[in-house]
Tab-separated table of C-alpha atoms in Angstrom:
chain	number	residue	atom	x	y	z
C	1	MET	CA	29.338	20.339	-35.492
C	2	ASP	CA	26.483	19.140	-34.929
C	3	TYR	CA	23.281	17.513	-36.570
C	4	PRO	CA	21.399	19.873	-39.939
C	5	LYS	CA	18.614	20.774	-37.582
C	6	ASN	CA	18.360	24.270	-38.551
C	7	VAL	CA	17.518	22.856	-42.463
C	8	PRO	CA	14.094	22.704	-43.444
C	9	GLY	CA	13.174	19.653	-44.910
C	10	ALA	CA	16.453	17.380	-43.696
C	11	GLY	CA	13.854	15.159	-42.411
C	12	LEU	CA	15.049	14.477	-39.008
C	13	VAL	CA	13.231	12.587	-35.744
C	14	ASN	CA	13.788	13.366	-32.549
C	15	GLY	CA	16.966	15.258	-33.683
C	16	LYS	CA	18.651	12.506	-35.252
C	17	PHE	CA	18.329	11.119	-38.808
C	18	ALA	CA	15.861	8.081	-39.882
C	19	ASP	CA	15.616	5.382	-42.159
C	20	GLU	CA	12.664	5.236	-44.494
C	21	ASN	CA	9.978	3.401	-43.770
C	22	PRO	CA	7.851	2.056	-46.678
C	23	ILE	CA	5.321	-0.021	-44.281
C	24	ALA	CA	4.530	3.027	-42.634
C	25	GLY	CA	4.425	4.962	-45.273
C	26	THR	CA	7.338	7.289	-43.890
C	27	PRO	CA	10.336	9.071	-45.928
C	28	GLY	CA	13.577	8.603	-44.864
C	29	SER	CA	15.825	11.570	-43.562
C	30	LEU	CA	17.701	13.595	-46.265
C	31	ILE	CA	21.695	14.701	-46.125
C	32	PRO	CA	21.876	17.983	-47.093
C	33	ALA	CA	24.970	18.779	-48.983
C	34	SER	CA	26.119	21.452	-46.657
C	35	TRP	CA	25.819	19.424	-44.057
C	36	GLY	CA	28.035	16.234	-45.666
C	37	ASN	CA	30.687	18.755	-46.801
C	38	SER	CA	31.402	20.190	-43.293
C	39	VAL	CA	31.720	16.664	-41.856
C	40	THR	CA	34.034	15.776	-44.294
C	41	GLN	CA	35.807	18.860	-44.172
C	42	GLU	CA	36.322	18.433	-40.177
C	43	ILE	CA	38.012	15.031	-40.637
C	44	LEU	CA	40.051	16.444	-43.291
C	45	ASN	CA	41.094	19.324	-40.941
C	46	ALA	CA	42.063	17.081	-38.405
C	47	ILE	CA	44.253	14.535	-40.908
C	48	THR	CA	45.860	17.571	-42.432
C	49	ALA	CA	46.810	19.616	-38.655
C	50	ALA	CA	48.674	15.941	-37.957
C	51	GLY	CA	50.765	16.517	-40.778
C	52	LEU	CA	49.213	13.905	-43.054
C	53	MET	CA	48.221	13.890	-46.884
C	54	PRO	CA	44.138	13.068	-47.315
C	55	SER	CA	43.281	9.669	-49.107
C	56	GLU	CA	39.749	8.385	-50.374
C	57	ASN	CA	41.110	4.619	-49.644
C	58	GLN	CA	42.210	4.714	-46.743
C	59	ASN	CA	39.762	4.582	-43.749
C	60	ASP	CA	42.315	4.524	-40.664
C	61	GLN	CA	43.541	8.319	-41.319
C	62	LEU	CA	41.382	10.043	-38.536
C	63	SER	CA	42.498	7.553	-35.898
C	64	LEU	CA	46.518	8.020	-37.050
C	65	ALA	CA	45.823	12.019	-36.800
C	66	ILE	CA	44.095	11.816	-33.172
C	67	LYS	CA	47.120	9.392	-32.554
C	68	GLU	CA	49.833	11.898	-33.644
C	69	LEU	CA	48.356	15.074	-32.328
C	70	ALA	CA	48.002	13.583	-28.740
C	71	LYS	CA	51.771	12.991	-28.926
C	72	LEU	CA	53.929	15.320	-26.682
C	73	ASP	CA	56.707	17.540	-28.511
C	74	PRO	CA	59.978	16.487	-27.085
C	75	GLN	CA	60.616	19.932	-27.853
C	76	GLN	CA	58.328	21.557	-25.351
C	77	ASN	CA	58.774	21.539	-21.528
C	78	PHE	CA	56.539	19.261	-19.731
C	79	PRO	CA	53.136	21.419	-19.414
C	80	VAL	CA	53.278	23.628	-16.339
C	81	GLN	CA	49.609	23.186	-15.109
C	82	VAL	CA	50.008	19.268	-15.006
C	83	TYR	CA	52.801	18.738	-12.842
C	84	ARG	CA	54.819	20.217	-9.983
C	85	LYS	CA	52.826	23.715	-10.836
C	86	ASN	CA	52.504	24.899	-7.326
C	87	LEU	CA	56.029	26.996	-6.827
C	88	LEU	CA	54.901	26.861	-3.170
C	89	ILE	CA	56.223	24.538	-1.103
C	90	ASN	CA	53.661	23.329	1.545
C	91	GLY	CA	51.083	25.287	0.777
C	92	ASN	CA	48.488	23.006	1.868
C	93	PHE	CA	49.895	23.368	5.453
C	94	ASP	CA	50.487	19.626	5.834
C	95	ILE	CA	54.385	19.612	7.073
C	96	TRP	CA	54.823	21.322	10.758
C	97	GLN	CA	58.556	20.159	11.510
C	98	ARG	CA	59.716	23.157	14.347
C	99	GLY	CA	56.139	22.436	15.920
C	100	THR	CA	52.317	23.201	15.370
C	101	SER	CA	52.740	26.545	17.263
C	102	ASN	CA	55.420	29.468	17.537
C	103	LEU	CA	57.412	29.448	21.120
C	104	GLY	CA	55.619	32.726	22.405
C	105	PRO	CA	53.598	35.645	21.327
C	106	TYR	CA	56.263	37.813	20.527
C	107	THR	CA	58.730	35.472	18.867
C	108	SER	CA	58.287	36.020	14.925
C	109	ALA	CA	59.676	32.549	13.120
C	110	TYR	CA	59.258	30.081	10.863
C	111	ILE	CA	56.299	27.727	12.171
C	112	ALA	CA	54.504	25.852	9.211
C	113	ASP	CA	57.309	24.827	7.026
C	114	ARG	CA	58.804	27.030	4.393
C	115	PHE	CA	56.287	29.839	5.626
C	116	ARG	CA	57.440	32.731	7.984
C	117	CYS	CA	56.119	34.639	9.835
C	118	ASP	CA	56.694	38.416	10.993
C	119	TRP	CA	55.246	41.415	13.188
C	120	ASN	CA	56.904	43.869	15.263
C	121	GLY	CA	55.575	46.849	17.781
C	122	ASN	CA	55.360	44.831	20.630
C	123	ALA	CA	52.546	43.161	19.080
C	124	GLY	CA	51.412	39.378	20.668
C	125	VAL	CA	50.519	36.960	18.006
C	126	ASN	CA	49.823	33.181	18.434
C	127	ILE	CA	50.412	31.374	15.234
C	128	SER	CA	49.038	27.552	15.476
C	129	ARG	CA	47.833	24.747	13.466
C	130	GLN	CA	44.502	24.108	12.637
C	131	ASN	CA	42.068	21.417	11.596
C	132	PHE	CA	39.326	21.130	9.486
C	133	ALA	CA	36.622	18.689	10.453
C	134	LEU	CA	36.353	15.852	7.950
C	135	GLY	CA	34.200	15.948	5.597
C	136	GLN	CA	33.214	19.957	5.715
C	137	VAL	CA	32.398	21.896	2.259
C	138	GLU	CA	33.809	25.071	2.256
C	139	VAL	CA	37.123	24.075	1.161
C	140	PRO	CA	37.817	21.737	-1.397
C	141	ASN	CA	39.999	18.802	-1.528
C	142	GLU	CA	39.710	17.853	2.399
C	143	PRO	CA	42.485	19.477	2.940
C	144	ARG	CA	43.410	18.559	6.953
C	145	TYR	CA	45.264	21.642	8.005
C	146	PHE	CA	45.151	25.409	7.813
C	147	MET	CA	47.406	28.293	9.722
C	148	ARG	CA	45.450	30.591	12.231
C	149	TRP	CA	46.990	34.145	12.920
C	150	GLN	CA	45.607	34.971	16.393
C	151	GLN	CA	46.571	38.841	17.222
C	152	VAL	CA	46.194	38.884	21.173
C	153	SER	CA	48.488	41.840	21.694
C	154	ALA	CA	47.484	44.475	19.340
C	155	GLY	CA	51.085	46.484	19.757
C	156	VAL	CA	51.527	50.023	18.819
C	157	GLY	CA	53.138	51.638	15.827
C	158	GLY	CA	54.173	48.525	14.183
C	159	ASN	CA	54.912	48.360	10.178
C	160	VAL	CA	55.285	44.793	9.818
C	161	HIS	CA	52.530	41.721	9.923
C	162	LYS	CA	53.568	39.221	7.533
C	163	ILE	CA	53.179	35.857	6.400
C	164	SER	CA	55.469	34.382	3.612
C	165	GLN	CA	57.715	32.276	1.616
C	166	ALA	CA	60.875	32.919	-0.073
C	167	ILE	CA	60.948	30.754	-3.273
C	168	GLU	CA	64.497	30.216	-4.209
C	169	SER	CA	65.916	31.839	-7.361
C	170	VAL	CA	64.990	35.311	-7.953
C	171	ARG	CA	64.649	33.983	-11.507
C	172	THR	CA	61.595	32.125	-10.636
C	173	LEU	CA	58.884	33.310	-12.865
C	174	ALA	CA	60.916	36.442	-14.147
C	175	GLY	CA	59.219	38.397	-16.884
C	176	LYS	CA	56.288	35.827	-16.856
C	177	THR	CA	52.673	36.109	-15.835
C	178	ALA	CA	51.589	34.376	-12.730
C	179	THR	CA	48.348	33.661	-11.424
C	180	LEU	CA	47.951	33.132	-6.874
C	181	THR	CA	44.967	31.742	-5.267
C	182	PHE	CA	44.670	30.677	-1.954
C	183	TRP	CA	41.303	30.468	0.453
C	184	ALA	CA	40.985	32.475	3.454
C	185	LYS	CA	38.739	33.744	6.216
C	186	ALA	CA	38.541	36.519	9.312
C	187	ASP	CA	37.127	37.431	12.407
C	188	THR	CA	35.265	39.933	10.544
C	189	ALA	CA	35.558	41.997	7.216
C	190	ARG	CA	39.489	42.493	6.610
C	191	GLN	CA	41.946	43.664	4.040
C	192	ILE	CA	44.785	41.843	3.486
C	193	ASN	CA	47.451	43.044	0.577
C	194	VAL	CA	49.233	40.510	-1.341
C	195	THR	CA	52.931	41.050	-2.782
C	196	VAL	CA	55.538	39.226	-4.790
C	197	SER	CA	59.219	40.429	-4.567
C	198	GLN	CA	62.846	39.790	-5.981
C	199	TYR	CA	65.469	39.640	-3.552
C	200	PHE	CA	68.792	39.981	-5.686
C	201	GLY	CA	70.926	38.439	-3.055
C	202	ALA	CA	73.824	39.776	-0.885
C	203	GLY	CA	75.359	42.373	-3.404
C	204	GLY	CA	72.949	42.440	-5.739
C	205	SER	CA	70.326	45.565	-6.995
C	206	GLY	CA	67.962	46.844	-5.010
C	207	GLU	CA	65.134	44.694	-4.052
C	208	THR	CA	62.128	44.783	-6.304
C	209	VAL	CA	57.935	44.931	-4.798
C	210	THR	CA	55.686	44.143	-7.128
C	211	PRO	CA	51.840	44.329	-5.557
C	212	ILE	CA	48.965	41.528	-6.299
C	213	GLY	CA	46.267	42.689	-4.847
C	214	SER	CA	44.415	43.641	-2.442
C	215	PHE	CA	41.965	41.153	-0.475
C	216	GLN	CA	38.597	41.886	1.594
C	217	LEU	CA	38.342	38.995	3.759
C	218	LYS	CA	35.049	37.879	4.785
C	219	THR	CA	33.975	35.649	7.724
C	220	SER	CA	33.498	32.633	6.067
C	221	TRP	CA	36.434	30.695	4.018
C	222	SER	CA	36.167	32.069	0.246
C	223	ARG	CA	38.868	31.593	-2.784
C	224	TYR	CA	40.693	34.513	-3.823
C	225	SER	CA	42.724	35.027	-7.161
C	226	ALA	CA	44.278	37.542	-8.492
C	227	THR	CA	47.342	37.547	-11.478
C	228	VAL	CA	50.716	39.427	-11.695
C	229	GLN	CA	53.192	40.181	-14.033
C	230	VAL	CA	56.226	39.296	-12.512
C	231	PRO	CA	59.157	42.085	-13.911
C	232	SER	CA	62.091	41.032	-15.848
C	233	LEU	CA	65.639	40.290	-14.737
C	234	ALA	CA	66.969	42.877	-17.178
C	235	GLY	CA	69.623	45.517	-16.355
C	236	LYS	CA	69.874	44.252	-12.696
C	237	THR	CA	72.682	42.252	-10.715
C	238	LEU	CA	72.429	39.114	-8.919
C	239	GLY	CA	74.881	39.111	-5.443
C	240	SER	CA	77.474	36.076	-5.005
C	241	SER	CA	76.231	34.604	-2.091
C	242	GLY	CA	73.441	32.156	-3.451
C	243	ASN	CA	71.062	33.815	-1.635
C	244	ASP	CA	68.520	35.338	-3.877
C	245	PHE	CA	64.254	34.369	-3.910
C	246	LEU	CA	60.971	35.769	-5.168
C	247	ARG	CA	58.924	36.212	-1.923
C	248	LEU	CA	55.156	35.713	-2.174
C	249	SER	CA	53.737	37.953	0.994
C	250	PHE	CA	50.860	38.495	2.927
C	251	ASP	CA	50.166	41.838	4.556
C	252	LEU	CA	47.914	41.675	7.414
C	253	PRO	CA	46.582	44.853	8.906
C	254	LEU	CA	48.345	46.206	11.309
C	255	ASN	CA	48.063	46.933	15.159
C	256	VAL	CA	44.925	45.425	15.573
C	257	LEU	CA	42.946	42.440	17.591
C	258	GLN	CA	42.321	40.023	14.660
C	259	VAL	CA	41.994	36.422	13.665
C	260	ILE	CA	42.962	35.285	10.238
C	261	ASP	CA	43.116	31.790	8.600
C	262	ILE	CA	44.407	31.135	5.581
C	263	ALA	CA	44.707	27.574	3.573
C	264	GLN	CA	45.337	26.002	-0.068
C	265	ILE	CA	48.289	28.665	-0.943
C	266	GLN	CA	48.994	28.632	-5.144
C	267	LEU	CA	51.168	30.443	-6.655
C	268	GLU	CA	51.727	29.005	-10.999
C	269	GLU	CA	52.891	30.144	-14.125
C	270	GLY	CA	50.322	31.298	-16.451
C	271	ARG	CA	46.910	33.863	-16.497
C	272	VAL	CA	44.584	31.259	-15.213
C	273	SER	CA	44.105	29.798	-11.642
C	274	THR	CA	43.317	26.029	-11.740
C	275	PRO	CA	42.934	23.676	-9.285
C	276	PHE	CA	44.985	23.231	-6.386
C	277	GLU	CA	47.545	21.097	-6.490
C	278	LEU	CA	47.787	17.937	-4.327
C	279	ARG	CA	51.279	16.567	-4.181
C	280	SER	CA	51.597	13.568	-1.697
C	281	LEU	CA	52.913	13.867	1.658
C	282	GLY	CA	56.201	12.079	0.902
C	283	ASP	CA	56.680	14.768	-1.856
C	284	GLU	CA	56.369	17.726	0.120
C	285	LEU	CA	58.556	16.706	3.153
C	286	MET	CA	61.386	16.116	0.782
C	287	MET	CA	61.185	19.647	-0.640
C	288	CYS	CA	60.686	21.086	2.878
C	289	GLN	CA	63.753	19.289	4.109
C	290	ARG	CA	66.050	20.692	1.555
C	291	TYR	CA	65.451	23.954	3.806
C	292	TYR	CA	64.828	22.361	7.074
C	293	GLU	CA	65.434	18.609	8.673
C	294	LYS	CA	65.669	17.464	11.966
C	295	THR	CA	66.373	13.996	14.413
C	296	TYR	CA	63.112	14.112	15.486
C	297	SER	CA	60.327	12.086	14.507
C	298	GLN	CA	57.873	14.381	12.480
C	299	ASP	CA	55.178	14.769	15.255
C	300	GLN	CA	57.780	15.888	17.598
C	301	PRO	CA	58.998	19.876	17.788
C	302	PRO	CA	62.781	20.521	18.684
C	303	GLY	CA	63.296	20.639	21.927
C	304	SER	CA	61.206	17.660	23.526
C	305	MET	CA	61.792	15.760	26.066
C	306	THR	CA	60.857	12.891	24.552
C	307	GLY	CA	63.958	10.528	25.239
C	308	ALA	CA	66.217	8.811	22.247
C	309	TYR	CA	63.656	7.940	19.637
C	310	GLY	CA	65.661	9.108	16.303
C	311	ALA	CA	68.489	10.560	17.999
C	312	LEU	CA	71.728	10.059	17.023
C	313	LEU	CA	73.967	7.515	18.409
C	314	SER	CA	77.101	6.122	19.733
C	315	THR	CA	79.005	4.394	22.102
C	316	VAL	CA	81.836	4.579	24.253
C	317	LYS	CA	83.048	1.272	24.945
C	318	GLN	CA	84.950	-0.431	27.598
C	319	GLY	CA	88.682	0.214	27.022
C	320	GLN	CA	88.294	3.210	25.392
C	321	THR	CA	90.707	6.308	26.906
C	322	GLY	CA	91.044	9.739	26.701
C	323	PHE	CA	89.821	11.275	23.306
C	324	ALA	CA	89.066	7.857	22.294
C	325	SER	CA	86.330	7.559	24.880
C	326	GLN	CA	84.293	10.489	23.244
C	327	PRO	CA	80.698	10.170	21.481
C	328	LEU	CA	81.044	10.558	17.692
C	329	ALA	CA	77.946	10.219	15.376
C	330	GLN	CA	77.680	11.098	11.575
C	331	TRP	CA	74.198	12.536	10.301
C	332	THR	CA	73.997	12.091	6.939
C	333	PHE	CA	70.674	14.013	6.298
C	334	LYS	CA	67.815	12.842	3.906
C	335	VAL	CA	67.887	15.415	1.874
C	336	GLU	CA	70.887	17.457	0.327
C	337	LYS	CA	70.126	21.120	1.949
C	338	ARG	CA	70.094	24.614	-0.313
C	339	ALA	CA	73.570	25.721	1.304
C	340	ILE	CA	75.608	24.580	4.607
C	341	PRO	CA	72.954	24.868	6.968
C	342	SER	CA	73.363	25.844	10.834
C	343	LEU	CA	73.061	23.156	13.342
C	344	SER	CA	71.718	23.040	16.892
C	345	LEU	CA	72.233	20.045	19.482
C	346	PHE	CA	69.450	19.249	21.670
C	347	THR	CA	69.683	16.919	24.944
C	348	THR	CA	67.422	13.643	24.681
C	349	THR	CA	65.876	14.627	28.092
C	350	SER	CA	64.889	17.026	30.923
C	351	LYS	CA	67.796	15.709	32.755
C	352	GLY	CA	71.899	17.108	32.052
C	353	VAL	CA	72.813	19.976	30.147
C	354	ALA	CA	70.939	21.155	27.539
C	355	GLY	CA	72.646	20.224	24.319
C	356	GLN	CA	75.040	17.748	25.429
C	357	TRP	CA	75.235	14.140	24.780
C	358	ARG	CA	72.987	12.190	27.273
C	359	SER	CA	73.545	8.911	28.498
C	360	GLY	CA	71.140	5.870	27.857
C	361	SER	CA	70.873	5.466	31.657
C	362	ASP	CA	70.256	9.380	32.010
C	363	GLU	CA	72.851	9.661	34.782
C	364	VAL	CA	75.928	11.189	32.541
C	365	SER	CA	76.089	14.309	30.762
C	366	SER	CA	78.630	15.023	28.054
C	367	ALA	CA	80.392	18.886	28.365
C	368	ASN	CA	81.384	20.033	25.046
C	369	ALA	CA	79.031	18.450	22.451
C	370	ARG	CA	79.888	20.292	18.966
C	371	THR	CA	79.792	19.602	15.018
C	372	LEU	CA	82.045	19.112	12.934
C	373	GLY	CA	82.453	18.827	9.117
C	374	VAL	CA	79.419	20.463	7.857
C	375	SER	CA	78.385	19.774	4.349
C	376	THR	CA	75.289	20.512	2.426
C	377	ARG	CA	75.020	16.473	2.673
C	378	GLY	CA	75.542	15.994	6.220
C	379	VAL	CA	77.663	16.515	9.465
C	380	TRP	CA	79.504	14.724	12.343
C	381	VAL	CA	78.774	15.494	16.011
C	382	ASP	CA	81.493	14.602	18.389
C	383	ASN	CA	82.416	15.622	22.216
C	384	SER	CA	85.903	17.726	22.893
C	385	ASP	CA	86.309	16.850	26.920
C	386	ILE	CA	87.159	14.602	29.021
C	387	GLY	CA	86.561	11.074	28.302
C	388	LEU	CA	83.099	9.567	29.231
C	389	VAL	CA	82.472	6.555	30.913
C	390	THR	CA	81.533	3.885	29.082
C	391	GLN	CA	77.650	4.089	27.971
C	392	THR	CA	75.693	4.712	25.193
C	393	TYR	CA	74.911	8.572	24.320
C	394	TYR	CA	72.384	10.147	22.456
C	395	ILE	CA	71.703	13.685	21.048
C	396	HIS	CA	69.282	15.481	18.581
C	397	ALA	CA	69.924	17.507	16.430
C	398	THR	CA	68.480	20.207	13.527
C	399	ALA	CA	69.973	21.508	10.339
C	400	ASP	CA	68.418	24.788	9.009
C	401	ALA	CA	69.684	25.883	5.664
C	402	GLU	CA	66.139	28.520	5.099
C	403	LEU	CA	66.772	31.338	3.085
């Protein structure tokens, strides 16, 4: 709706209505019937859309209609575009619980939380966390980090050079349209291919792979986006092991020296690419910890020889003998795990035996540290050997429940 600017003789002044001025001898503006009817009809449309009956004697109906139309429908799901719209975890690459680089150029693994990097053909790849400069304007939202794939050995005959994330449950986005958005750059123009695959778990139907698109990366940061129709699950069989998932995969060029940087990855329901969802670091960490958790501080990778800070603790007191003189501690997970996790144990210092309890004096190691009663909520750690001398003992641990 607008002023009747196209109506001859309406007498608008600077595009708006004006009063008559007898002193200056200027007439007032006219209000054409078509314009007045249009304004009234727009108000009536809002009132009736809210389920109200228009009344000539009631002057608050438009405000009542606006309030009614603004209410959330309790029968509808909360709009996916508003909260937790990004189905990927750690798409901003803020969380790196396992360390900020891979263990070696020939070791495929999870590095940034929830993102797995895999390659073969004897290729050598360094995966690392890289910093965005403060105030940079190439990638929005002032992100802190991006992930770098630096191939230092091309390899021969490789058929897998992949960055991927498995999203829990193959039901995710099934039969729906989804939109992928990400930022990336490369050392030179390079093509990457992106797919989603539906894995039905052990004993289930065969994996279904659906292309999202091929993207030509540039040497400067650029935003890329595409939509995909995720197949329905009709006629498929779900496995019984609870490890089904929807996997997003970035397939990189094979058998070449290359540097590829990637940031702010978002996969959301719908046909429209919306702004990247920024979640708090606390929320993002908790979502990551459903799949992986450690006793170390967040800035310390597992295996760090940083002492007992954060480690599990047990005191063997004077007078304890035999089996009673063993360290015993319970590790209650901060976040319940997706499934029963696999456990790894680490010593707290460079002395002694790897993966064993170590005394606070750094002079005594246990011989047979072990985990007991592991569940999705926690685990006990003790030692099964001869009694240990009176000391306080420490041990670090990780719990891995990745898909």
